Amino acid sequence: MAESDPRFQRFADFLARSGLKTTRQRERIVHAFFAAGRHLSAEELYNRIQTQDPGIGLVTVYRTLKLLRQAGLATERQFGEAYTRFDPNPADWPHDHLICKRCGKIQEFEDAGLHSLREKIARSLGFTVTEHKLELYGFCRDCARLGKGRAARTA
Amino acid sequence: MAESDPRFQRFADFLARSGLKTTRQRERIVHAFFAAGRHLSAEELYNRIQTQDPGIGLVTVYRTLKLLRQAGLATERQFGEAYTRFDPNPADWPHDHLICKRCGKIQEFEDAGLHSLREKIARSLGFTVTEHKLELYGFCRDCARLGKGRAARTA
DNA sequence: GTGGAAATTGACAGTCATTTTCAATTAGGA
DNA sequence: TCCTAATTGAAAATGACTGTCAATTTCCAC
């Protein structure tokens, strides 16, 4: 499954097209990034790689993530933390995020109605929208249940 | 007008309630912050104050902005810049932002339909929303017009 | 397969916004 | 007015990230 992931080919093409080289480090980093399938920070990705290939430096992880962004294979996101997380979804998929404040789960969603309503509101205010960012913070189903349980016990 | 701004009283009350003291520095900083009426960074606020009261340090500006946040009189916002901006609107007004990428104008808006649609989508995904953040980036009316003009000239 | 120019790497130092430390100063209740 | 706890500002520390640079590696031309 991972081997047939077309993103590896897209990244290789991007490198070739840009006159850049394929290296062991880049292959490892990109593989670990896609394998994680989550919004990782550079540090988290670095830690995952350390266990398999301790020679790779944090600096190279940062540089490779920047290349992935240029290739349209990752998007930088700030979720109110001190550091940047990298979204492994294709850059041309415009989606929004639900972030659980308790377990940290990040769920993605897309809603055409929401999108068009936003466009309509912006247009009515004279704005032409080119990018957007919507994050909803709260509690996922499991964590909301726990919260209720605790509240009930406390009461 | 500025003198009758109830926010000064709210801040004084917050300080008293918290066992903190009213100082010349805090009065100046809070006054300059509300007088600006815009989303300022700590550095921008510091620069405005320097012209009138060069004795006040940047550190004190940071500390006072943190107090304003605790008092519910300011909200930290990240608009994709390296630094944090502080929103002088009451923390309990849940509004969204339109940011012009050309002139930097930040326009606020509130839309009940948008709000309820978001709630509905989150609920259908099992999420309970407590906070949200929506930013629409693009061009305001004036800048969009300029952009069109330039495009036409280029063509 | 070899040579060599150009890209890459990793350690280290630098940057930049923000926070912490700490000795000196100040507010404001007793 | 006194006294203690809060406050201040300068300097140092922090933490994420980026630039520098000598040593290494890739990969195209031959």
Coordinates of N, CA, C and O (backbone and C1' of nucleotides) in Angstrom, one line a residue, chain A residues 20-21 23 25-26 55-57 60 63, chain C residues 4-13:
Chain A
L20 N 16.9 18.7 -8.5 CA 17.3 18.3 -7.2 C 17.5 16.8 -7.1 O 17.1 16.1 -8.1
K21 N 18.2 16.3 -6.1 CA 18.6 14.9 -6.1 C 17.8 14.1 -5.1 O 17.4 14.6 -4.0
T23 N 17.9 11.4 -2.3 CA 18.9 11.0 -1.3 C 18.2 10.0 -0.3 O 17.0 10.0 -0.2
Q25 N 18.3 10.2 2.8 CA 17.6 10.9 3.9 C 16.2 11.4 3.4 O 15.2 11.2 4.2
R26 N 16.1 11.9 2.2 CA 14.9 12.4 1.8 C 13.9 11.3 1.6 O 12.7 11.4 2.0
G55 N 21.2 8.7 12.0 CA 22.1 9.7 11.4 C 21.4 10.9 10.9 O 22.1 11.9 10.6
I56 N 20.1 10.9 10.7 CA 19.5 12.0 10.0 C 19.2 13.2 11.0 O 18.7 13.0 12.1
G57 N 19.6 14.4 10.6 CA 19.5 15.5 11.5 C 18.2 16.2 11.4 O 17.5 16.2 10.3
T60 N 17.7 18.5 8.4 CA 17.3 17.9 7.1 C 15.8 17.6 7.1 O 15.2 17.7 6.0
R63 N 14.2 20.8 6.2 CA 14.4 21.1 4.7 C 13.6 20.3 3.8 O 13.0 20.8 2.8
Chain C
dG4 P 38.5 14.6 -12.7 O5' 37.2 15.4 -12.5 C5' 36.4 15.7 -13.7 C4' 35.1 16.5 -13.2 C3' 35.4 17.5 -12.1 O3' 34.6 18.6 -12.3 C1' 33.8 16.0 -11.4
dA5 P 35.0 20.1 -11.8 O5' 33.7 20.9 -12.1 C5' 32.9 20.7 -13.2 C4' 31.5 20.7 -12.9 C3' 31.0 21.8 -12.0 O3' 29.8 22.3 -12.4 C1' 30.5 19.8 -10.9
dA6 P 29.1 23.6 -11.8 O5' 27.9 23.0 -11.0 C5' 27.0 22.0 -11.6 C4' 26.1 21.5 -10.5 C3' 25.6 22.5 -9.5 O3' 24.2 22.3 -9.2 C1' 26.7 20.8 -8.3
dA7 P 23.4 23.1 -8.2 O5' 22.9 21.9 -7.2 C5' 22.4 20.7 -7.7 C4' 22.2 19.7 -6.7 C3' 21.4 20.1 -5.4 O3' 20.6 19.0 -5.0 C1' 23.6 19.5 -4.7
dT8 P 19.7 19.1 -3.8 O5' 20.5 18.5 -2.6 C5' 21.0 17.2 -2.7 C4' 21.7 16.8 -1.4 C3' 20.9 17.2 -0.2 O3' 20.7 16.0 0.6 C1' 23.2 17.8 0.0
dT9 P 19.8 16.0 1.9 O5' 20.9 15.9 3.0 C5' 21.9 14.9 2.9 C4' 23.0 15.1 3.9 C3' 22.4 15.5 5.3 O3' 22.7 14.5 6.3 C1' 24.2 17.0 4.6
dG10 P 21.9 14.4 7.6 O5' 22.9 15.1 8.6 C5' 24.2 14.6 8.7 C4' 25.0 15.5 9.6 C3' 24.3 15.9 10.9 O3' 25.3 16.1 11.9 C1' 24.8 17.8 9.6
dA11 P 24.9 15.9 13.4 O5' 25.9 16.9 14.1 C5' 27.3 17.0 13.7 C4' 27.8 18.4 13.8 C3' 27.4 19.1 15.1 O3' 28.6 19.6 15.7 C1' 26.9 20.4 13.2
dC12 P 28.5 20.3 17.1 O5' 28.4 21.9 16.7 C5' 29.3 22.4 15.7 C4' 28.9 23.8 15.4 C3' 28.4 24.6 16.6 O3' 29.2 25.8 16.7 C1' 26.9 24.9 14.8
dA13 P 28.9 26.8 18.0 O5' 28.6 28.1 17.2 C5' 29.1 28.4 15.9 C4' 28.2 29.4 15.2 C3' 27.7 30.5 16.1 O3' 27.8 31.8 15.4 C1' 25.9 29.5 15.1

